[in-house]
Short mmCIF file of C-alpha atoms in Angstrom, two decimals:
data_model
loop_
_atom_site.label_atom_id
_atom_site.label_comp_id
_atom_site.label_asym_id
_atom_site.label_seq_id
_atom_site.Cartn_x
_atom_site.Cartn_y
_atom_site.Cartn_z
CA UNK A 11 5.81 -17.33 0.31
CA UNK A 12 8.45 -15.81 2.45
CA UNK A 13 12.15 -14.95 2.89
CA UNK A 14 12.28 -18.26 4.79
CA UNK A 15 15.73 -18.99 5.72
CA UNK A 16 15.04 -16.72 9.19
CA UNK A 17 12.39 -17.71 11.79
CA UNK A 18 9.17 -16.62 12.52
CA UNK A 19 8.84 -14.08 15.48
CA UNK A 20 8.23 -16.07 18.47
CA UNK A 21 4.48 -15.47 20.06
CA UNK A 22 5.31 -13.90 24.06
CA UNK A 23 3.83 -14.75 26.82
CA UNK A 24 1.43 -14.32 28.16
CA UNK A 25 -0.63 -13.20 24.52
CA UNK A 26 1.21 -14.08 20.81
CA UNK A 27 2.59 -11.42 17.93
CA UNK A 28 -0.47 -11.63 16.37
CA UNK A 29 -2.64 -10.75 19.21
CA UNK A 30 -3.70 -6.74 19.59
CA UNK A 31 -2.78 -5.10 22.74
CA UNK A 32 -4.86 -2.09 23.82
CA UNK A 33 -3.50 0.57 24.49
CA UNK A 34 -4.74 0.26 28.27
CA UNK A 35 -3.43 -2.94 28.76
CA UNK A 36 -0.24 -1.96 29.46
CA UNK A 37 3.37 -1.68 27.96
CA UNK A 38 4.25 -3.57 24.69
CA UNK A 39 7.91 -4.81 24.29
CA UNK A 40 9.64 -5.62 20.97
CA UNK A 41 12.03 -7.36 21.27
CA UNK A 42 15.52 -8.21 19.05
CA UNK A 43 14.57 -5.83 16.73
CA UNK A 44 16.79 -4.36 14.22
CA UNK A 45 16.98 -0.41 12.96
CA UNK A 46 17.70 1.08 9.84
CA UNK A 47 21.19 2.31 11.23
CA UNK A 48 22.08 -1.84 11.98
CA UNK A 49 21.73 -1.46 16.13
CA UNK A 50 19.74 -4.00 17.28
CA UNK A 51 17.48 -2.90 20.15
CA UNK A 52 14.08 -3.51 22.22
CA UNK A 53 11.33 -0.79 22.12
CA UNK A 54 8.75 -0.46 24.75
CA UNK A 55 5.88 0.75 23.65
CA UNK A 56 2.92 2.20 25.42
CA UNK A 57 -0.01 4.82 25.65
CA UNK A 58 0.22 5.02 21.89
CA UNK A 59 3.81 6.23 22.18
CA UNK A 60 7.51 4.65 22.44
CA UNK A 61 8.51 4.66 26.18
CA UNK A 62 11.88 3.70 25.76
CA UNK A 63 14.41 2.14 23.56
CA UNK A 64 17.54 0.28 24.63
CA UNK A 65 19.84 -2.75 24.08
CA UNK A 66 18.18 -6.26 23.78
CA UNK A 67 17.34 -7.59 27.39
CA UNK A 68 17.51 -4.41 29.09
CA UNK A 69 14.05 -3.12 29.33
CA UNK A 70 11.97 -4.67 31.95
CA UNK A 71 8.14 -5.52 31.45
CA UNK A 72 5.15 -7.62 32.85
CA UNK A 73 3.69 -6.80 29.77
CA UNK A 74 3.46 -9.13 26.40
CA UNK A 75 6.85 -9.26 24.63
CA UNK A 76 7.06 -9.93 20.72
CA UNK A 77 10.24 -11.54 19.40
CA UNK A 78 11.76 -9.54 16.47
CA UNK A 79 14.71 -11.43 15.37
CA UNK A 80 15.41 -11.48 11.74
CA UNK A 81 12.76 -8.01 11.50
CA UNK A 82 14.01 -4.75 10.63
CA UNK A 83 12.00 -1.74 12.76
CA UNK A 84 10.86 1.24 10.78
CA UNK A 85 8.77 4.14 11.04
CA UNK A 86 4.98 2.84 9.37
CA UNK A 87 4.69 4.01 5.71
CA UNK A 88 1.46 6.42 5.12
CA UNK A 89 -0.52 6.27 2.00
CA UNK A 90 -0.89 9.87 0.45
CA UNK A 91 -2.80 8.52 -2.44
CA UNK A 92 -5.76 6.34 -2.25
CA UNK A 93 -9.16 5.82 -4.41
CA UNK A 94 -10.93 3.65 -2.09
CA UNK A 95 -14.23 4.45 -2.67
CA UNK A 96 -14.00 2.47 -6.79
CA UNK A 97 -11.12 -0.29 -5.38
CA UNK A 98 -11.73 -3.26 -5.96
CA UNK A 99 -14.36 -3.21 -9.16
CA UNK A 100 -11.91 -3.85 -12.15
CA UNK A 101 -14.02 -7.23 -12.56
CA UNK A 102 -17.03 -5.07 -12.47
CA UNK A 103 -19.45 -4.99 -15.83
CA UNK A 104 -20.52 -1.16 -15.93
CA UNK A 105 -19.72 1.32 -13.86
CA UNK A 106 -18.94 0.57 -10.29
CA UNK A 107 -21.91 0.85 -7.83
CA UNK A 108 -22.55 4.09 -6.23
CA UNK A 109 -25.02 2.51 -3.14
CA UNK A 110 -23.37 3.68 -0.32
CA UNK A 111 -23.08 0.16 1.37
CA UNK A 112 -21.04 -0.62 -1.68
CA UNK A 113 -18.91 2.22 -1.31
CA UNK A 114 -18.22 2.03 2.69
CA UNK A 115 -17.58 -2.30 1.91
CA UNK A 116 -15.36 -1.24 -0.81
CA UNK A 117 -13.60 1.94 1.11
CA UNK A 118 -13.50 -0.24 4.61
CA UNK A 119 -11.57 -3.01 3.20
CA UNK A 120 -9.43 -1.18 0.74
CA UNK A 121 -8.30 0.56 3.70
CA UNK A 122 -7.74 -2.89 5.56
CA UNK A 123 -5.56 -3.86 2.04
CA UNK A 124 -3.36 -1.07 2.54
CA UNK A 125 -2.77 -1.49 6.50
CA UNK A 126 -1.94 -4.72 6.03
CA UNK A 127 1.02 -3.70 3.94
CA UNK A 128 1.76 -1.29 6.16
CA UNK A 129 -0.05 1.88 6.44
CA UNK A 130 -1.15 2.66 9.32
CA UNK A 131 -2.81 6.58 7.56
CA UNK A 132 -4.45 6.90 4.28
CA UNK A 133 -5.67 10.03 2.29
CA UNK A 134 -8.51 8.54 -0.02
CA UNK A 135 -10.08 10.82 -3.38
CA UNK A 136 -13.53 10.96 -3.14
CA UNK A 137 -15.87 12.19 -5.99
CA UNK A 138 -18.75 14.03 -5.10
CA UNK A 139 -21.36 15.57 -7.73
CA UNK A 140 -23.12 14.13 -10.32
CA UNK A 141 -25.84 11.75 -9.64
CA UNK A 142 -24.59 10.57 -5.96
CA UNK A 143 -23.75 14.28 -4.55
CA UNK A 144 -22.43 13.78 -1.58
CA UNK A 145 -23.74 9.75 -0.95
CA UNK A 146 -19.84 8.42 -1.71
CA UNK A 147 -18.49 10.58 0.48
CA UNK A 148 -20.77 9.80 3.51
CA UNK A 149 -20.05 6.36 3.01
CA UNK A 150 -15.95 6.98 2.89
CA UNK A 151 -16.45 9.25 6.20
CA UNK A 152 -18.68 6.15 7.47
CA UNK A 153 -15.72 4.03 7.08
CA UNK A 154 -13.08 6.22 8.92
CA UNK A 155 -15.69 5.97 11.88
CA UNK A 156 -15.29 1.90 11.53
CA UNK A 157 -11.71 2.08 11.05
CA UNK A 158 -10.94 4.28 14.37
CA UNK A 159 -8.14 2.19 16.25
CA UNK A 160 -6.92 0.18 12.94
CA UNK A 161 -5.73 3.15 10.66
CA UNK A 162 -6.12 6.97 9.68
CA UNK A 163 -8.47 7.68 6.97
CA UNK A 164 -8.76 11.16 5.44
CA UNK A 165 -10.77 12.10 3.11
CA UNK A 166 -10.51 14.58 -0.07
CA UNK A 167 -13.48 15.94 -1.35
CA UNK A 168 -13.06 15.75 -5.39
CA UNK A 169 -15.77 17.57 -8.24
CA UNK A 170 -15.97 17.44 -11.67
CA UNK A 171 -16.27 20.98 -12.66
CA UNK A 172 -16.03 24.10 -10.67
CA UNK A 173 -15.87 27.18 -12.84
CA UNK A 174 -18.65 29.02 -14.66
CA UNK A 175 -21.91 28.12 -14.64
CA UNK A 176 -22.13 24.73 -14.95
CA UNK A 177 -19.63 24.69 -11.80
CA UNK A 178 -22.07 26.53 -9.46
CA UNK A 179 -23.58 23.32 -8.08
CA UNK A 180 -19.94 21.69 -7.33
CA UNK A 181 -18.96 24.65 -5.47
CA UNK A 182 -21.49 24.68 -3.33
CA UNK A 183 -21.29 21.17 -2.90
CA UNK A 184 -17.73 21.43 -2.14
CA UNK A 185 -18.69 23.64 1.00
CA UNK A 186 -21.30 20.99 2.51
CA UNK A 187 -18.38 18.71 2.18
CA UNK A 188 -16.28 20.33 4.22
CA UNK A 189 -19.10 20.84 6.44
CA UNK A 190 -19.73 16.98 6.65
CA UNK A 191 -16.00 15.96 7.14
CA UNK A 192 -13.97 15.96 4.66
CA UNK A 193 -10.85 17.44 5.34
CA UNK A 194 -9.06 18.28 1.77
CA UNK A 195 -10.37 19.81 -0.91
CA UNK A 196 -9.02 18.55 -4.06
CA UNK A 197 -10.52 17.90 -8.12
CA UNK A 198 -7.96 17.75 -11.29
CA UNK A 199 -7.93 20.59 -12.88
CA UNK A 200 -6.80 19.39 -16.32
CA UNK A 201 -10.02 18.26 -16.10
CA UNK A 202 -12.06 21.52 -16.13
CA UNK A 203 -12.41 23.79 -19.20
CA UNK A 204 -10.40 26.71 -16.80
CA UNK A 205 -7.77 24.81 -15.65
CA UNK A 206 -6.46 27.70 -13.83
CA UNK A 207 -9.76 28.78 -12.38
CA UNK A 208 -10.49 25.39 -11.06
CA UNK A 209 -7.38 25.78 -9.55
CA UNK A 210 -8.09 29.38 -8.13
CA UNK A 211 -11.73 28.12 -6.56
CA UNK A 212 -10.16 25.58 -4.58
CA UNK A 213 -7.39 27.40 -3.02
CA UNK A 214 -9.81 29.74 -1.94
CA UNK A 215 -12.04 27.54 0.05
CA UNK A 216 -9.39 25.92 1.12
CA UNK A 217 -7.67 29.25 2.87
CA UNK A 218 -11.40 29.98 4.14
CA UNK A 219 -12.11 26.45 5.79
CA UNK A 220 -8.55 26.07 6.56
CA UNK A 221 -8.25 22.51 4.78
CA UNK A 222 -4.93 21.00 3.02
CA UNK A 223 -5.32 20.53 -1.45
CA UNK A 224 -4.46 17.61 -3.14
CA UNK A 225 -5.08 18.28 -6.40
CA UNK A 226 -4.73 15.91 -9.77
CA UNK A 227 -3.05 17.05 -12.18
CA UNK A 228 -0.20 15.46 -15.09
CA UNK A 229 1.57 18.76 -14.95
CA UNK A 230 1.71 18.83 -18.34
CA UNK A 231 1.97 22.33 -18.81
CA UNK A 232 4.68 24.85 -17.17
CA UNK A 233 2.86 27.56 -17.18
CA UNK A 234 0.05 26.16 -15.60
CA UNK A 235 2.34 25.38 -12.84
CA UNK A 236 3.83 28.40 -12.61
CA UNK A 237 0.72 30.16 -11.88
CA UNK A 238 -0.68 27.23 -9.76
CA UNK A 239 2.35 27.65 -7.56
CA UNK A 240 1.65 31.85 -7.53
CA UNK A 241 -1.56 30.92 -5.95
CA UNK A 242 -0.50 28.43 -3.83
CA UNK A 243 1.92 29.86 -1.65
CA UNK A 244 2.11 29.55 1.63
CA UNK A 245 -1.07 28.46 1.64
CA UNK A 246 -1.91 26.28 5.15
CA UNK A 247 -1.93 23.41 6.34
CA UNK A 248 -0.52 22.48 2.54
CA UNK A 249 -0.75 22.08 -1.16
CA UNK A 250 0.26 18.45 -2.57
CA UNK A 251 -0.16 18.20 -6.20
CA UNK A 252 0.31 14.89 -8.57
CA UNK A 253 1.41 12.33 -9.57
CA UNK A 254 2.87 15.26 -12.25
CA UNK A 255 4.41 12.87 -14.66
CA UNK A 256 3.89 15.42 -17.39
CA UNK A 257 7.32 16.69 -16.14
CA UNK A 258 9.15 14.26 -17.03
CA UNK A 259 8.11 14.16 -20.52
CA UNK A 260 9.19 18.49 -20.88
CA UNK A 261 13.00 19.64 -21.77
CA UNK A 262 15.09 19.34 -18.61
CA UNK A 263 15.71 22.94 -17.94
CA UNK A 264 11.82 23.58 -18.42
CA UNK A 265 11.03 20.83 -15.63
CA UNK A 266 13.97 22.13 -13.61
CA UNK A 267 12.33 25.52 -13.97
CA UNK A 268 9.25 24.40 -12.96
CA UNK A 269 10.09 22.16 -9.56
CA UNK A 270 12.00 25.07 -8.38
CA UNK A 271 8.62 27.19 -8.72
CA UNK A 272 6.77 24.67 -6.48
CA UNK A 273 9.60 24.20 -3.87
CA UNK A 274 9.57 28.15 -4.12
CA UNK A 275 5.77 28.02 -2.89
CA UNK A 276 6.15 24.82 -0.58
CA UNK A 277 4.01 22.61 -3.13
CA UNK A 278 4.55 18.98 -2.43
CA UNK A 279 4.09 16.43 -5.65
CA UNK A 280 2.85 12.85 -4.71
CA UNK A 281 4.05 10.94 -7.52
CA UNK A 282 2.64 7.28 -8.32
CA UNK A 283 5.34 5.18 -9.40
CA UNK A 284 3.19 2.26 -10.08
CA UNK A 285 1.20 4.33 -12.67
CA UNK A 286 -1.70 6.96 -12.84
CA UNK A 287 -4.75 6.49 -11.39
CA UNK A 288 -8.99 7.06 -11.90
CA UNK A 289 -8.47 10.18 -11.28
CA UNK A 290 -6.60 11.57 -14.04
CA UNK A 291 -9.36 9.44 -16.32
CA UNK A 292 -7.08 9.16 -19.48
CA UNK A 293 -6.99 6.03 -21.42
CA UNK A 294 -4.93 3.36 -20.65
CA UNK A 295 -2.90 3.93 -24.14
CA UNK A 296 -1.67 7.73 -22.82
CA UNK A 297 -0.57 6.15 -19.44
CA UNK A 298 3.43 7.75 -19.14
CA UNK A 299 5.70 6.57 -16.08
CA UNK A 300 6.42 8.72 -12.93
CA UNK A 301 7.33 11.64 -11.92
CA UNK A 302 11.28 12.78 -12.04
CA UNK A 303 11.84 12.33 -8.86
CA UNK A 304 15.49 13.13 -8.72
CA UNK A 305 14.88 16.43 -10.36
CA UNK A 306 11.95 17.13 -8.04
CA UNK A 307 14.38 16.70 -4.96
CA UNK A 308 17.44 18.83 -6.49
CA UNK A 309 15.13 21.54 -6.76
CA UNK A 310 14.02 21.21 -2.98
CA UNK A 311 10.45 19.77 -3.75
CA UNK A 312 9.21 17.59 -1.14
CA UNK A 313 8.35 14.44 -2.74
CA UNK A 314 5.90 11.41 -1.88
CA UNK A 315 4.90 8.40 -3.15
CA UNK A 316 1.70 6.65 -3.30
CA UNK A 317 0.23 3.75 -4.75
CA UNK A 318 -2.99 5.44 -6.93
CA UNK A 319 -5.55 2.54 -8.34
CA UNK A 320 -6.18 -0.09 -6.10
CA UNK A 321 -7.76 -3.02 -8.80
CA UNK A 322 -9.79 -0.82 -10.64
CA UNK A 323 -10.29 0.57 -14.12
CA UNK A 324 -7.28 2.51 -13.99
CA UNK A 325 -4.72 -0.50 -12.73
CA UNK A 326 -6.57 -3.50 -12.53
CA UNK A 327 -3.72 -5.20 -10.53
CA UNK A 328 -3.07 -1.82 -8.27
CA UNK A 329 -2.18 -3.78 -4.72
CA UNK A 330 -2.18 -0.88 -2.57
CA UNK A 331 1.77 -1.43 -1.20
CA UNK A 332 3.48 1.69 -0.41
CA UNK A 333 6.34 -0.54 0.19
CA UNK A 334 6.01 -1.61 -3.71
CA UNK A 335 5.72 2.05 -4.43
CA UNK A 336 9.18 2.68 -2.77
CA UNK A 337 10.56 -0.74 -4.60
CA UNK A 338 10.12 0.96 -7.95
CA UNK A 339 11.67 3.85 -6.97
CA UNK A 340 14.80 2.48 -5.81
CA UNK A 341 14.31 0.15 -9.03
CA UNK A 342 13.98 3.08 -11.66
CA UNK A 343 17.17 4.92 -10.24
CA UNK A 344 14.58 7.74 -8.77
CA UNK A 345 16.16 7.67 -5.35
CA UNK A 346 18.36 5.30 -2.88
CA UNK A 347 16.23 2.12 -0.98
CA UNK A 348 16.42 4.70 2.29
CA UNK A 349 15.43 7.63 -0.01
CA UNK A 350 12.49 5.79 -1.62
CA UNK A 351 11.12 4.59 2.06
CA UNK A 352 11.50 8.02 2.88
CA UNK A 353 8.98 9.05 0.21
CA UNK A 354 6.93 6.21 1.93
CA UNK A 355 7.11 7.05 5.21
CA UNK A 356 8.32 10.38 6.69
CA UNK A 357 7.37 12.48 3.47
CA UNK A 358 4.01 10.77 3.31
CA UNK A 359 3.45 11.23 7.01
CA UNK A 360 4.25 15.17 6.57
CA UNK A 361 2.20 15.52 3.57
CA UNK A 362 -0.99 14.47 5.56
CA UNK A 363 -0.45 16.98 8.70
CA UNK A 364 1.10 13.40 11.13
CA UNK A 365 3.28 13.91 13.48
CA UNK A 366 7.01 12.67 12.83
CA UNK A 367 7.72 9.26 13.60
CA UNK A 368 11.16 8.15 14.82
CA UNK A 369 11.97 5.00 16.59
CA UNK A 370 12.82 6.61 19.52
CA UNK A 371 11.53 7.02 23.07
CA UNK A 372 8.36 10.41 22.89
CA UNK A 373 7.94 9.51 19.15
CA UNK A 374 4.39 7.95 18.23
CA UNK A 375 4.03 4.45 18.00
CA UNK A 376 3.80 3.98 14.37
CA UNK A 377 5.53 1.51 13.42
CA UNK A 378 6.02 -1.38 10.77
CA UNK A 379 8.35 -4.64 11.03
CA UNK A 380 9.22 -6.23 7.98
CA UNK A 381 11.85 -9.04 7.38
CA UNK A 382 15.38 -8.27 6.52
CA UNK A 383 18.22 -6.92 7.63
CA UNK A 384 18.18 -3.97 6.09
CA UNK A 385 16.13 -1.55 3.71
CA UNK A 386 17.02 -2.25 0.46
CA UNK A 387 16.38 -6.27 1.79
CA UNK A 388 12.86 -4.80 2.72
CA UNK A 389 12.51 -3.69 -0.52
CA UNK A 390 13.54 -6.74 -2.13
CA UNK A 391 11.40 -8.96 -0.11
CA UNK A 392 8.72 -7.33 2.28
CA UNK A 393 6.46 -10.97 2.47
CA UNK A 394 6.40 -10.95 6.30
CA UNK A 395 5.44 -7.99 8.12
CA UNK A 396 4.08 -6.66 11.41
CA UNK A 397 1.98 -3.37 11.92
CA UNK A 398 1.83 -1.34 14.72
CA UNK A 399 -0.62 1.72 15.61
CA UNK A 400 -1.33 3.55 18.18
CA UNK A 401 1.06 1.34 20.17
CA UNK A 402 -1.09 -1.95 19.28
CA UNK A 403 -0.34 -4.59 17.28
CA UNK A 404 -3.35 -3.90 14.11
CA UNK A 405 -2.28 -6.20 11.16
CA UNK A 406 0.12 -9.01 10.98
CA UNK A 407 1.48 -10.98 7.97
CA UNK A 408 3.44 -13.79 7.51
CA UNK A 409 4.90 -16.26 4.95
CA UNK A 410 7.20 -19.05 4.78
CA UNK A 411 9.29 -20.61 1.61
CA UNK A 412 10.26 -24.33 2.10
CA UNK A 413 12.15 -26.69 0.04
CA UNK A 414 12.48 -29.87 -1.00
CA UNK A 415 15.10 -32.07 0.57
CA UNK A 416 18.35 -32.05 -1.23
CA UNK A 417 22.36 -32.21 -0.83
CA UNK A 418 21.68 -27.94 -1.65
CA UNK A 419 19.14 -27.21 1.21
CA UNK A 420 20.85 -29.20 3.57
CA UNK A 421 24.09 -27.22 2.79
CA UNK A 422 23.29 -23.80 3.34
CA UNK A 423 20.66 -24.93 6.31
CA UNK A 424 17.49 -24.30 4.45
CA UNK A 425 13.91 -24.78 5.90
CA UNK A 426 13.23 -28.07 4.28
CA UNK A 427 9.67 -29.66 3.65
CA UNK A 428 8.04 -31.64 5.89
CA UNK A 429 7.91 -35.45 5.64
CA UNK A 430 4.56 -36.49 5.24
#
């Protein structure tokens, strides 16, 4: 169903909205679109890049043209917290298959879930260890090979244990991943009897390979924090920690404590507003809700939001919709509609090492169309939406909402049924 009372963009000519242009076959226009700040505009895009934006009519193309009427133009959302390897197994009896055609299947369209909603770059937990070693994350790394044009898939290499003895095999595990492709190094450390060692281990491969963190972690404990923020400063390419909803259940001068600490040491939390995820592996009964936001941001912590369990154990009706993620903050009071698409969008983007993405001429050509005429409408009702990356059209969704004939539709001018 779809916000219905605007039309459907218009297919150009020669090739339709839904059709994906290449990024050699020349410029892309959109056209009528609207921005966040209300102007409406065109945007040429090409080469993976915007080439130009200006008033509607004025940019001239021989190029395909996609009508945006009735869309509002934003910078594509990026999801900072995926588990695509176990989506889609909720309805799974046992534990979910670790073959590593299961796991690429499962990762490949997971991934397609989220871009269709939106995100053009995704940062998906990976376990390694255990029984399968390193077979999951081959298969993930597999994926971001089939995926190359449609989105951005990183991968963060994620062990049980790491300290002592019985940790020896993880850590040298987590080296060979590195050494295969993954990226981040990450783990929950809540999870390991030394908490703070765990921490400690993966910091320190990190700084040698030069990789980002991403750790799991309720942040539960302020101390804990305290010292994992010590360690993790200034730290490069980054330290994201989350989704941290343990804050929100300390005394408010303890949390406020606390987020100054990380925004001290540059520590970004990705908080899951739709509620925790695999990783964390606590029962469903200890589930909390998010992250204080709002607190997070007073103190200067940069803040992101991602969607976490994708129909699995953890949520079994996890949709993977970082514009859903944003909904719920705007809906909980945890930031304004542009604040929470921030969280979405730029914040996510910055957390994974992207580039910035404006809709403006030299800016990548990342880019998401959703009906409504502005972002809180987005919000409300995000049914139809376009995707663009790398300057091509990748995913395209749309809905319509008809009624039946009566004195009321025919008042306000509402698309009516058709007469069979």
């Amino acid at each position: 169903m779809a916000d219905s009372s605007q039309h459907q963009p218009k297919p150009g000519k020669p090739r339709g909205a839904g059709r994906s242009e290449r990024p050699d076959a020349g410029s892309l226009v959109l056209c009528g679109a609207r921005l966040a700040d209300g102007r409406t505009v065109d945007v040429r895009l090409g080469g993976g890049h915007i080439e130009a934006v200006g008033t509607t009519g004025s940019l001239d193309t021989q190029g395909p043209r996609i009508d945006l009427h009735g869309y509002l133009l934003l910078p594509a959302p990026a999801e900072p917290h995926a588990h695509c390897d176990t989506a889609l197994t909720a309805d799974c009896r046992g534990p979910a298959s670790d073959d590593p055609d299961d796991v690429q299947r499962r990762t490949t369209e997971s991934a397609l879930l989220h871009l269709g909603h939106g995100a053009t770059a995704l940062r998906t937990h990976v376990r390694i260890g255990d029984v399968s070693g390193l077979r999951s994350l081959g298969a993930v790394l597999q994926a971001r090979r089939t995926l190359h044009g449609l989105a951005d898939l990183t991968a963060v290499a994620v062990p049980r244990l790491l300290t002592g003895a019985a940790g020896a095999d993880a850590r040298a595990l987590l080296r060979d991943a590195v050494k295969m492709g993954a990226t981040v190094l990450g783990g929950c450390p809540d999870l390991d009897p030394d908490p703070a060692g765990y921490a400690e281990t993966v910091l320190e491969l990190a700084a040698e390979f030069g990789c980002a963190v991403d750790l799991h972690t309720d942040g539960d404990d302020p101390a804990r924090l305290g010292r994992l923020a010590a360690m993790a400063g200034g730290l490069r390419p980054g330290v994201a920690i989350g989704p941290c909803a343990g804050l929100a259940r300390m005394p408010w001068r303890v949390a406020a404590r606390a987020a100054e600490q990380l925004a001290a040491a540059g520590v970004t939390v990705v908080c899951l507003p739709q509620g925790d995820c695999a990783g964390l592996e606590r029962p469903s009964s200890q589930v909390t809700g998010p992250a204080p936001v709002r607190l997070l941001r007073a103190a200067g912590v940069r803040v992101t939001a991602g969607s976490g369990a994708l129909r699995d154990a953890a949520n079994p009706v996890g949709r993977g919709d970082p514009l859903e993620a944003a909904y719920l903050l705007a809906a909980r009071g945890e930031a304004s509609p542009e604040g929470a698409y921030d969280a979405v969008s730029a914040a996510a983007r910055e957390t994974l090492g992207l580039p910035e993405v404006r809709v403006e001429a030299g800016f990548p050509a990342e880019l998401l169309a959703v009906r409504g005429d502005g972002i809180a409408a987005a919000l409300s009702l995000a049914y139809s939406r376009i995707v663009v990356h790398q300057g091509r059209v990748v995913a395209r969704t749309s809905a319509v909402r008809e009624y039946c004939d009566s004195e009321a539709t025919v008042a306000l001018e509402l698309p009516r049924q058709s007469q069979r």
